[in-house]
CSV table of C-alpha atoms and ligand atoms in Angstrom, one decimal:
chain,number,residue,atom,x,y,z
A,283,MET,CA,-24.8,-30.1,131.4
A,284,SER,CA,-25.1,-33.9,131.6
A,285,ASP,CA,-26.4,-35.8,134.6
A,286,ALA,CA,-23.1,-37.7,135.0
A,287,LYS,CA,-22.2,-38.8,138.5
A,288,LEU,CA,-19.6,-36.5,140.1
A,289,TYR,CA,-16.7,-37.7,142.1
A,290,THR,CA,-14.5,-35.5,144.4
A,291,TYR,CA,-10.8,-35.6,144.2
A,292,THR,CA,-10.6,-37.2,147.6
A,293,GLU,CA,-12.9,-40.0,146.6
A,294,ILE,CA,-11.0,-40.6,143.4
A,295,ALA,CA,-7.6,-40.5,145.3
A,296,GLU,CA,-8.9,-43.4,147.5
A,297,HIS,CA,-9.0,-45.6,144.4
A,298,ASN,CA,-5.2,-45.8,144.2
A,299,LYS,CA,-4.4,-49.5,144.1
A,300,ALA,CA,-4.6,-52.6,141.9
A,301,ASP,CA,-8.0,-53.7,143.3
A,302,LYS,CA,-9.5,-50.1,143.4
A,303,LEU,CA,-8.1,-48.4,140.4
A,304,TRP,CA,-9.6,-45.2,139.0
A,305,LEU,CA,-7.9,-42.8,136.6
A,306,ILE,CA,-8.8,-39.2,135.6
A,307,ILE,CA,-8.4,-38.4,132.0
A,308,GLU,CA,-9.6,-34.9,130.9
A,309,ASP,CA,-11.8,-34.5,134.0
A,310,LYS,CA,-13.6,-37.8,133.4
A,311,VAL,CA,-13.3,-40.7,135.8
A,312,TYR,CA,-12.5,-44.3,134.5
A,313,ASP,CA,-12.6,-47.5,136.5
A,314,CYS,CA,-9.6,-49.5,135.3
A,315,THR,CA,-9.7,-52.1,138.1
A,316,LYS,CA,-10.7,-55.0,135.7
A,317,PHE,CA,-9.0,-53.4,132.7
A,318,ALA,CA,-5.5,-53.2,134.1
A,319,ASP,CA,-4.8,-56.9,133.5
A,320,GLU,CA,-5.7,-56.5,129.8
A,321,HIS,CA,-3.9,-53.2,129.2
A,322,PRO,CA,-1.4,-53.7,126.4
A,323,GLY,CA,0.9,-51.2,128.2
A,324,GLY,CA,0.8,-53.3,131.3
A,325,ASP,CA,-0.9,-52.9,134.7
A,326,GLU,CA,2.1,-51.3,136.4
A,327,VAL,CA,1.7,-47.9,134.6
A,328,LEU,CA,-1.9,-47.8,135.5
A,329,ILE,CA,-1.3,-48.7,139.2
A,330,ASP,CA,1.4,-46.0,139.4
A,331,LEU,CA,-1.2,-43.4,138.4
A,332,ALA,CA,-4.2,-44.9,140.2
A,333,GLY,CA,-6.3,-42.3,141.9
A,334,GLN,CA,-4.6,-39.5,140.0
A,335,ASP,CA,-4.8,-37.4,136.8
A,336,ALA,CA,-3.4,-39.6,133.9
A,337,THR,CA,-4.3,-37.1,131.1
A,338,SER,CA,-0.8,-36.3,130.1
A,339,ALA,CA,0.5,-39.8,130.5
A,340,PHE,CA,-2.4,-41.1,128.3
A,341,GLU,CA,-1.8,-38.5,125.6
A,342,ASP,CA,2.0,-38.7,125.6
A,343,ILE,CA,1.8,-42.4,124.6
A,344,GLY,CA,-0.2,-41.5,121.5
A,345,HIS,CA,-2.9,-44.1,122.2
A,346,SER,CA,-4.8,-45.2,119.1
A,347,SER,CA,-8.4,-44.3,118.4
A,348,ASP,CA,-9.3,-47.8,119.5
A,349,ALA,CA,-7.8,-47.0,122.9
A,350,VAL,CA,-9.7,-43.8,123.1
A,351,LYS,CA,-12.9,-45.6,122.1
A,352,TYR,CA,-12.2,-48.2,124.9
A,353,LEU,CA,-12.4,-45.4,127.5
A,354,GLU,CA,-16.2,-45.3,127.0
A,355,LYS,CA,-16.5,-48.8,128.5
A,356,LEU,CA,-14.5,-47.7,131.6
A,357,TYR,CA,-16.2,-44.4,132.1
A,358,ILE,CA,-18.1,-44.0,135.4
A,359,GLY,CA,-18.6,-40.3,135.8
A,360,ASP,CA,-17.0,-36.8,135.9
A,361,VAL,CA,-14.6,-35.1,138.3
A,362,ASP,CA,-16.2,-32.7,140.7
A,363,THR,CA,-13.7,-30.0,139.7
A,364,ALA,CA,-15.0,-27.7,142.4
A,365,SER,CA,-14.0,-30.2,145.1
A,366,GLU,CA,-10.9,-29.7,147.1
A,367,LYS,CA,-7.7,-31.5,146.0
A,368,PRO,CA,-6.3,-33.7,148.7
A,369,GLN,CA,-3.0,-32.4,150.2
A,370,PRO,CA,0.0,-33.8,148.5
A,371,SER,CA,2.1,-36.0,150.8
A,372,ALA,CA,5.4,-34.7,152.1
A,373,GLU,CA,7.1,-37.0,149.6
A,374,GLU,CA,5.3,-35.4,146.7
A,375,LEU,CA,6.0,-31.9,147.9
A,376,ALA,CA,9.7,-32.7,148.2
A,377,ALA,CA,9.7,-34.1,144.6
A,378,GLN,CA,7.9,-30.9,143.3
A,379,GLU,CA,10.4,-28.7,145.1
A,380,ALA,CA,13.3,-30.6,143.7
A,381,ALA,CA,11.9,-30.4,140.2
A,382,LYS,CA,11.5,-26.6,140.5
A,383,THR,CA,15.0,-26.0,141.7
A,384,SER,CA,16.6,-28.2,139.0
A,385,SER,CA,14.7,-26.7,136.1
A,386,SER,CA,13.3,-23.2,136.2
A,387,GLU,CA,15.1,-21.8,139.1
A,388,GLY,CA,18.4,-23.4,138.0
A,389,ASN,CA,18.0,-22.0,134.5
A,390,GLY,CA,17.2,-18.5,135.9
A,391,ARG,CA,20.4,-18.5,137.9
A,392,LEU,CA,22.4,-19.6,135.0
A,393,VAL,CA,21.0,-16.8,132.7
A,394,LEU,CA,21.7,-14.2,135.4
A,395,ALA,CA,25.3,-15.5,135.8
A,396,LEU,CA,25.9,-15.3,132.1
A,397,PHE,CA,24.5,-11.7,132.1
A,398,VAL,CA,26.8,-10.6,134.9
A,399,ALA,CA,29.8,-12.2,133.2
A,400,ALA,CA,29.0,-10.6,129.8
A,401,PHE,CA,28.8,-7.1,131.4
A,402,ALA,CA,32.0,-7.7,133.4
A,403,VAL,CA,33.8,-8.5,130.1
A,404,LEU,CA,32.2,-5.6,128.3
A,405,GLY,CA,33.1,-3.2,131.2
A,406,TYR,CA,36.7,-4.4,131.2
A,407,PHE,CA,37.2,-3.7,127.4
A,408,LEU,CA,35.4,-0.3,127.6
A,409,HIS,CA,37.7,0.8,130.4
A,410,LYS,CA,40.8,-0.5,128.6
A,411,SER,CA,40.3,1.6,125.5
B,1049,HEM,C1,-7.9,-46.2,130.8
B,1049,HEM,C2,-6.9,-45.7,130.2
B,1049,HEM,C3,-6.2,-46.5,129.1
B,1049,HEM,C4,-6.6,-47.3,128.1
B,1049,HEM,C5,-8.1,-47.6,127.7
B,1049,HEM,C6,-5.4,-47.7,127.4
B,1049,HEM,C7,-5.5,-48.6,126.3
B,1049,HEM,C8,-4.4,-49.0,125.6
B,1049,HEM,C9,-4.4,-49.7,124.3
B,1049,HEM,C10,-5.7,-50.2,123.7
B,1049,HEM,C11,-3.1,-49.9,124.0
B,1049,HEM,C12,-2.6,-50.7,122.7
B,1049,HEM,C13,-2.1,-49.6,121.7
B,1049,HEM,C14,-3.1,-48.6,121.2
B,1049,HEM,O1,-4.2,-49.1,120.8
B,1049,HEM,O2,-2.8,-47.4,121.3
B,1049,HEM,C15,-2.3,-49.3,125.0
B,1049,HEM,C16,-0.9,-49.3,124.9
B,1049,HEM,C17,-0.1,-48.6,125.8
B,1049,HEM,N1,-0.5,-47.9,126.9
B,1049,HEM,FE1,-2.4,-47.6,127.4
B,1049,HEM,N2,-4.3,-47.2,128.0
B,1049,HEM,C18,-4.7,-46.5,129.0
B,1049,HEM,C19,-3.9,-45.8,129.9
B,1049,HEM,C20,-2.6,-45.7,129.9
B,1049,HEM,C21,-1.8,-44.9,130.8
B,1049,HEM,C22,-2.3,-44.0,131.9
B,1049,HEM,C23,-0.5,-45.2,130.4
B,1049,HEM,C24,0.7,-44.5,131.2
B,1049,HEM,C25,1.9,-44.4,130.8
B,1049,HEM,C26,-0.5,-46.1,129.3
B,1049,HEM,C27,0.7,-46.6,128.7
B,1049,HEM,C28,0.6,-47.4,127.6
B,1049,HEM,C29,1.8,-47.9,126.9
B,1049,HEM,C30,3.3,-47.6,127.3
B,1049,HEM,C31,1.4,-48.6,125.8
B,1049,HEM,C32,2.2,-49.3,124.7
B,1049,HEM,C33,2.4,-50.7,124.9
B,1049,HEM,C34,3.3,-51.3,123.8
B,1049,HEM,O3,2.9,-51.1,122.6
B,1049,HEM,O4,4.3,-51.9,124.1
B,1049,HEM,N3,-1.8,-46.4,129.0
B,1049,HEM,N4,-3.1,-48.7,125.9
């Protein structure tokens, strides 16, 4: 184990604005407060994710090895992964709920409906003959 400084999720979540801007990438904490202005992808995307886990956003972009190397300069410590995550706001919960209904649950219902329809048609033809 390294002797890196540990930050709790709550502490990290407090750094959620342009002048207090921390990001989590793969359980490491990066202080992007000064970097945001220089970010080739703009400061907006970083501010949007400030105080949160930006791992998938960072990876989805397909950042260059230069970008990955740059992370070393912004590194301030590790996430205390045993710490409690702050409660998501009502707004975030509603968004999560909406996402669930429209994707997985919605698909599940559609598959079920198709099955029912298929058996109804099958039953109809079997009875007919
Ligand atoms: C501390 C973390 C980050 C660092 C050090 C960083 C660094 C860089 C660098 C050096 C580039 C130039 C292209 C490259 O070398 O790959 C870049 C581009 C870009 N970054 Fe980041 N980035 C970070 C986080 C993020 C995050 C969280 C997002 C969220 C969406 C993001 C979105 C983008 C986009 C969209 C571009 C492309 C800009 C363009 O070519 O028009 N970056 N970043």
